Amino acid sequence: MPIQWNEIKTAIFDLDGTLYEDTHHFEYYAALLEEKLDKNDRNSFRKDYENMLKGKHPVAVGRVYDAVRDRVLEVDPETNRVINTWDWEGKPVTKEEEYKEPITFDFDSMIAIGDGWWLPVAAAKHYGVQSTYDAYHKTKEFMQTEAFQFTEQPERRKALKQLRDHMKLILITNSQADDVKRLLDTLDLNGIFHEVIANAKKPVHTEEHFKKIIETEEILPNEAVSLGDNYLNDIVPAENLGMNAVLIDPQGCTTTRGHTECVQSLTDLFPTIKKLQHTSF
């Protein structure tokens, strides 16, 4: 069912992969993680990561990597129960080793592969890297330099400003507050969002954030929409609460539930946003 945009009162945005969709920083991140490996493992890491990007590896966006057991999981988004399990090579794991209880995501041992940031992380942890934060931080710093250039989207600020005229805009991101400020500066999006929630620890706390927003804004769940590129982080919690959602899915290969629309890019929504100029809220 299409989203009734004239009934939406609050739009909740993700940052990385949503407000900008460049991907070349993932290659930079992967290279930094590769440097942390033993030289004997680097070729294997590179081959695995390239296969992930080609869809030829069990680790894929939408799945979960258990770094403790070195297992790749497919999880029911409604119950968090594991429905399929593979080893690193893609061989199905026997029933005796299946997970019996719903899993809980964290950012270290049970990793939701929600977007391109997490593919090289899974590969790095498979080959023994303990901490990836330093490489992530360096990548974020690189994204603020002249050597890194975002793809220009001159219509982005205008479209979001038009949307702001009709509803409250909230940004929820796992990025740290200082990174968020720099990115919004770079993207020319300062002053667009009524509220910014950084270090949000999605997906663990996504529903908690959404529930608080719904309560604070005194709206119904179907009067809110979550927009993001990470199905597990941004869309599943919205679907579970009965909210609307827009999944940024360039490959168009994710199966969604509830009031969820799939678009290849945020720019696909710009024509709809422009029509809201003539709508009274």
GROMACS .gro file of C-alpha atoms in nm:
model
  281
    1MET     CA    1   0.000   0.000   0.000
    2PRO     CA    2   0.152   0.336  -0.100
    3ILE     CA    3   0.245   0.577   0.175
    4GLN     CA    4  -0.015   0.851   0.227
    5TRP     CA    5   0.234   1.136   0.250
    6ASN     CA    6  -0.035   1.393   0.324
    7GLU     CA    7  -0.100   1.209   0.652
    8ILE     CA    8   0.265   1.194   0.766
    9LYS     CA    9   0.356   1.426   1.053
   10THR     CA   10   0.711   1.308   1.133
   11ALA     CA   11   0.984   1.177   0.900
   12ILE     CA   12   1.282   0.999   1.056
   13PHE     CA   13   1.596   0.981   0.843
   14ASP     CA   14   1.910   0.773   0.858
   15LEU     CA   15   2.235   0.944   0.751
   16ASP     CA   16   2.493   0.714   0.589
   17GLY     CA   17   2.363   0.559   0.267
   18THR     CA   18   2.040   0.757   0.287
   19LEU     CA   19   2.116   1.128   0.271
   20TYR     CA   20   2.421   1.041   0.065
   21GLU     CA   21   2.468   0.720  -0.133
   22ASP     CA   22   2.835   0.728  -0.229
   23THR     CA   23   3.014   0.397  -0.171
   24HIS     CA   24   3.382   0.456  -0.250
   25HIS     CA   25   3.458   0.516   0.118
   26PHE     CA   26   3.377   0.148   0.181
   27GLU     CA   27   3.677   0.052  -0.033
   28TYR     CA   28   3.895   0.287   0.173
   29TYR     CA   29   3.761   0.129   0.493
   30ALA     CA   30   3.823  -0.222   0.362
   31ALA     CA   31   4.182  -0.131   0.273
   32LEU     CA   32   4.245  -0.006   0.628
   33LEU     CA   33   4.104  -0.326   0.774
   34GLU     CA   34   4.314  -0.532   0.535
   35GLU     CA   35   4.627  -0.363   0.671
   36LYS     CA   36   4.544  -0.493   1.018
   37LEU     CA   37   4.563  -0.855   0.900
   38ASP     CA   38   4.852  -1.094   0.887
   39LYS     CA   39   5.004  -1.073   0.538
   40ASN     CA   40   4.915  -1.436   0.473
   41ASP     CA   41   4.543  -1.357   0.514
   42ARG     CA   42   4.520  -1.040   0.307
   43ASN     CA   43   4.459  -1.204  -0.030
   44SER     CA   44   4.184  -1.420   0.116
   45PHE     CA   45   4.027  -1.117   0.284
   46ARG     CA   46   4.030  -0.926  -0.044
   47LYS     CA   47   3.882  -1.217  -0.238
   48ASP     CA   48   3.604  -1.268   0.019
   49TYR     CA   49   3.520  -0.897   0.026
   50GLU     CA   50   3.506  -0.877  -0.354
   51ASN     CA   51   3.278  -1.182  -0.362
   52MET     CA   52   3.049  -1.015  -0.106
   53LEU     CA   53   3.017  -0.714  -0.334
   54LYS     CA   54   2.932  -0.945  -0.624
   55GLY     CA   55   2.673  -1.139  -0.423
   56LYS     CA   56   2.885  -1.455  -0.437
   57HIS     CA   57   2.946  -1.497  -0.063
   58PRO     CA   58   2.712  -1.606   0.219
   59VAL     CA   59   2.777  -1.275   0.399
   60ALA     CA   60   2.534  -1.029   0.242
   61VAL     CA   61   2.335  -0.720   0.331
   62GLY     CA   62   2.029  -0.830   0.526
   63ARG     CA   63   2.201  -1.120   0.700
   64VAL     CA   64   2.381  -1.147   1.033
   65TYR     CA   65   2.738  -1.250   1.110
   66ASP     CA   66   2.808  -1.434   1.436
   67ALA     CA   67   3.176  -1.354   1.492
   68VAL     CA   68   3.204  -1.592   1.789
   69ARG     CA   69   3.086  -1.904   1.606
   70ASP     CA   70   3.195  -1.774   1.263
   71ARG     CA   71   2.846  -1.833   1.125
   72VAL     CA   72   2.632  -1.644   0.876
   73LEU     CA   73   2.267  -1.621   0.974
   74GLU     CA   74   1.934  -1.545   0.814
   75VAL     CA   75   1.701  -1.405   1.078
   76ASP     CA   76   1.325  -1.362   1.085
   77PRO     CA   77   1.290  -0.982   1.119
   78GLU     CA   78   0.974  -1.009   1.328
   79THR     CA   79   1.096  -1.260   1.589
   80ASN     CA   80   1.477  -1.235   1.564
   81ARG     CA   81   1.487  -1.613   1.541
   82VAL     CA   82   1.745  -1.774   1.315
   83ILE     CA   83   1.587  -1.951   1.019
   84ASN     CA   84   1.900  -2.044   0.818
   85THR     CA   85   2.267  -2.084   0.907
   86TRP     CA   86   2.580  -2.118   0.691
   87ASP     CA   87   2.949  -2.155   0.758
   88TRP     CA   88   3.196  -1.907   0.609
   89GLU     CA   89   3.218  -2.104   0.285
   90GLY     CA   90   2.843  -2.107   0.239
   91LYS     CA   91   2.775  -2.464   0.350
   92PRO     CA   92   2.445  -2.503   0.542
   93VAL     CA   93   2.502  -2.588   0.908
   94THR     CA   94   2.342  -2.905   1.042
   95LYS     CA   95   2.026  -2.886   1.250
   96GLU     CA   96   2.215  -2.982   1.566
   97GLU     CA   97   2.397  -2.650   1.549
   98GLU     CA   98   2.095  -2.432   1.484
   99TYR     CA   99   2.018  -2.143   1.716
  100LYS     CA  100   1.732  -2.216   1.956
  101GLU     CA  101   1.663  -1.871   2.105
  102PRO     CA  102   1.604  -1.528   1.946
  103ILE     CA  103   1.932  -1.350   1.892
  104THR     CA  104   2.035  -1.009   2.021
  105PHE     CA  105   2.245  -0.783   1.801
  106ASP     CA  106   2.549  -0.595   1.922
  107PHE     CA  107   2.831  -0.419   1.739
  108ASP     CA  108   3.106  -0.670   1.799
  109SER     CA  109   3.007  -1.036   1.818
  110MET     CA  110   2.656  -1.055   1.665
  111ILE     CA  111   2.665  -0.817   1.371
  112ALA     CA  112   2.366  -0.714   1.162
  113ILE     CA  113   2.489  -0.670   0.804
  114GLY     CA  114   2.255  -0.384   0.730
  115ASP     CA  115   2.463  -0.191   0.476
  116GLY     CA  116   2.801  -0.169   0.308
  117TRP     CA  117   2.989  -0.063   0.622
  118TRP     CA  118   2.954  -0.409   0.772
  119LEU     CA  119   3.071  -0.630   0.486
  120PRO     CA  120   3.446  -0.562   0.537
  121VAL     CA  121   3.394  -0.578   0.914
  122ALA     CA  122   3.262  -0.933   0.891
  123ALA     CA  123   3.554  -1.034   0.668
  124ALA     CA  124   3.807  -0.869   0.900
  125LYS     CA  125   3.666  -1.039   1.209
  126HIS     CA  126   3.664  -1.374   1.031
  127TYR     CA  127   4.038  -1.336   0.980
  128GLY     CA  128   4.107  -1.235   1.339
  129VAL     CA  129   4.073  -0.856   1.367
  130GLN     CA  130   3.944  -0.773   1.714
  131SER     CA  131   3.865  -0.402   1.688
  132THR     CA  132   3.758  -0.212   1.377
  133TYR     CA  133   3.676   0.122   1.538
  134ASP     CA  134   4.010   0.288   1.465
  135ALA     CA  135   3.977   0.208   1.093
  136TYR     CA  136   3.617   0.333   1.095
  137HIS     CA  137   3.724   0.657   1.262
  138LYS     CA  138   4.003   0.709   1.007
  139THR     CA  139   3.754   0.651   0.726
  140LYS     CA  140   3.520   0.911   0.872
  141GLU     CA  141   3.812   1.154   0.890
  142PHE     CA  142   3.900   1.077   0.527
  143MET     CA  143   3.544   1.163   0.428
  144GLN     CA  144   3.600   1.517   0.555
  145THR     CA  145   3.906   1.579   0.336
  146GLU     CA  146   3.931   1.725  -0.013
  147ALA     CA  147   4.047   1.385  -0.138
  148PHE     CA  148   3.695   1.254  -0.078
  149GLN     CA  149   3.421   1.411  -0.287
  150PHE     CA  150   3.051   1.344  -0.243
  151THR     CA  151   2.841   1.317  -0.556
  152GLU     CA  152   2.670   1.652  -0.596
  153GLN     CA  153   2.293   1.656  -0.543
  154PRO     CA  154   2.182   2.018  -0.584
  155GLU     CA  155   1.815   1.926  -0.541
  156ARG     CA  156   1.866   1.750  -0.207
  157ARG     CA  157   1.858   2.054   0.024
  158LYS     CA  158   1.569   2.211  -0.164
  159ALA     CA  159   1.361   1.892  -0.150
  160LEU     CA  160   1.426   1.834   0.220
  161LYS     CA  161   1.352   2.197   0.300
  162GLN     CA  162   1.017   2.158   0.124
  163LEU     CA  163   0.950   1.844   0.325
  164ARG     CA  164   1.040   2.032   0.645
  165ASP     CA  165   0.766   2.283   0.566
  166HIS     CA  166   0.507   2.006   0.604
  167MET     CA  167   0.635   1.777   0.878
  168LYS     CA  168   0.892   1.740   1.153
  169LEU     CA  169   1.225   1.598   1.033
  170ILE     CA  170   1.440   1.393   1.269
  171LEU     CA  171   1.782   1.245   1.197
  172ILE     CA  172   1.882   0.926   1.381
  173THR     CA  173   2.227   0.785   1.312
  174ASN     CA  174   2.490   0.560   1.466
  175SER     CA  175   2.757   0.814   1.377
  176GLN     CA  176   2.913   1.022   1.655
  177ALA     CA  177   2.787   1.377   1.705
  178ASP     CA  178   3.103   1.545   1.574
  179ASP     CA  179   3.098   1.329   1.260
  180VAL     CA  180   2.732   1.412   1.205
  181LYS     CA  181   2.794   1.785   1.229
  182ARG     CA  182   3.082   1.770   0.980
  183LEU     CA  183   2.884   1.556   0.737
  184LEU     CA  184   2.581   1.784   0.751
  185ASP     CA  185   2.812   2.079   0.683
  186THR     CA  186   2.966   1.900   0.387
  187LEU     CA  187   2.627   1.795   0.250
  188ASP     CA  188   2.484   2.147   0.297
  189LEU     CA  189   2.211   2.011   0.521
  190ASN     CA  190   2.263   2.215   0.836
  191GLY     CA  191   1.938   2.361   0.966
  192ILE     CA  192   1.724   2.102   0.787
  193PHE     CA  193   1.647   1.871   1.080
  194HIS     CA  194   1.441   1.973   1.380
  195GLU     CA  195   1.624   1.713   1.590
  196VAL     CA  196   1.942   1.508   1.553
  197ILE     CA  197   2.000   1.188   1.753
  198ALA     CA  198   2.361   1.071   1.718
  199ASN     CA  199   2.528   0.754   1.850
  200ALA     CA  200   2.185   0.591   1.837
  201LYS     CA  201   2.309   0.231   1.862
  202LYS     CA  202   2.077   0.095   1.595
  203PRO     CA  203   1.933  -0.167   1.562
  204VAL     CA  204   1.949  -0.244   1.936
  205HIS     CA  205   1.774   0.079   2.038
  206THR     CA  206   1.586   0.173   1.720
  207GLU     CA  207   1.240   0.078   1.843
  208GLU     CA  208   1.308   0.261   2.168
  209HIS     CA  209   1.391   0.579   1.974
  210PHE     CA  210   1.084   0.543   1.753
  211LYS     CA  211   0.849   0.483   2.048
  212LYS     CA  212   0.983   0.790   2.227
  213ILE     CA  213   0.936   1.007   1.917
  214ILE     CA  214   0.579   0.883   1.869
  215GLU     CA  215   0.501   0.956   2.233
  216THR     CA  216   0.673   1.296   2.240
  217GLU     CA  217   0.515   1.414   1.914
  218GLU     CA  218   0.176   1.276   2.021
  219ILE     CA  219   0.121   1.104   1.689
  220LEU     CA  220   0.002   0.763   1.576
  221PRO     CA  221   0.257   0.515   1.438
  222ASN     CA  222   0.107   0.544   1.088
  223GLU     CA  223   0.168   0.920   1.101
  224ALA     CA  224   0.544   0.859   1.106
  225VAL     CA  225   0.780   0.732   0.839
  226SER     CA  226   1.133   0.594   0.871
  227LEU     CA  227   1.368   0.641   0.574
  228GLY     CA  228   1.693   0.445   0.555
  229ASP     CA  229   1.913   0.209   0.359
  230ASN     CA  230   1.960  -0.041   0.641
  231TYR     CA  231   1.672  -0.288   0.652
  232LEU     CA  232   1.754  -0.426   0.996
  233ASN     CA  233   1.840  -0.089   1.150
  234ASP     CA  234   1.579   0.143   1.003
  235ILE     CA  235   1.295  -0.053   0.845
  236VAL     CA  236   1.222  -0.364   1.053
  237PRO     CA  237   1.167  -0.163   1.377
  238ALA     CA  238   0.929   0.068   1.191
  239GLU     CA  239   0.739  -0.227   1.044
  240ASN     CA  240   0.714  -0.386   1.390
  241LEU     CA  241   0.556  -0.069   1.530
  242GLY     CA  242   0.312  -0.016   1.243
  243MET     CA  243   0.495   0.286   1.103
  244ASN     CA  244   0.547   0.367   0.739
  245ALA     CA  245   0.893   0.315   0.595
  246VAL     CA  246   1.100   0.387   0.285
  247LEU     CA  247   1.390   0.152   0.214
  248ILE     CA  248   1.674   0.287   0.002
  249ASP     CA  249   1.763  -0.031  -0.187
  250PRO     CA  250   1.976   0.028  -0.499
  251GLN     CA  251   1.970  -0.343  -0.587
  252GLY     CA  252   1.596  -0.380  -0.526
  253CYS     CA  253   1.642  -0.724  -0.373
  254THR     CA  254   1.507  -0.685  -0.016
  255THR     CA  255   1.169  -0.830   0.079
  256THR     CA  256   0.979  -0.593   0.309
  257ARG     CA  257   0.663  -0.602   0.518
  258GLY     CA  258   0.397  -0.354   0.626
  259HIS     CA  259   0.366  -0.002   0.486
  260THR     CA  260   0.710   0.000   0.327
  261GLU     CA  261   0.809   0.143  -0.009
  262CYS     CA  262   1.136   0.057  -0.181
  263VAL     CA  263   1.326   0.311  -0.390
  264GLN     CA  264   1.668   0.294  -0.546
  265SER     CA  265   1.766   0.640  -0.428
  266LEU     CA  266   1.636   0.920  -0.208
  267THR     CA  267   1.613   1.130  -0.524
  268ASP     CA  268   1.329   0.902  -0.639
  269LEU     CA  269   1.115   1.068  -0.371
  270PHE     CA  270   1.186   1.425  -0.483
  271PRO     CA  271   0.887   1.442  -0.726
  272THR     CA  272   0.655   1.331  -0.444
  273ILE     CA  273   0.805   1.588  -0.208
  274LYS     CA  274   0.756   1.866  -0.462
  275LYS     CA  275   0.386   1.786  -0.484
  276LEU     CA  276   0.355   1.849  -0.110
  277GLN     CA  277   0.398   2.219  -0.178
  278HIS     CA  278   0.030   2.226  -0.265
  279THR     CA  279  -0.088   2.009   0.024
  280SER     CA  280  -0.228   2.143   0.347
  281PHE     CA  281  -0.122   1.959   0.664
   0.00000   0.00000   0.00000
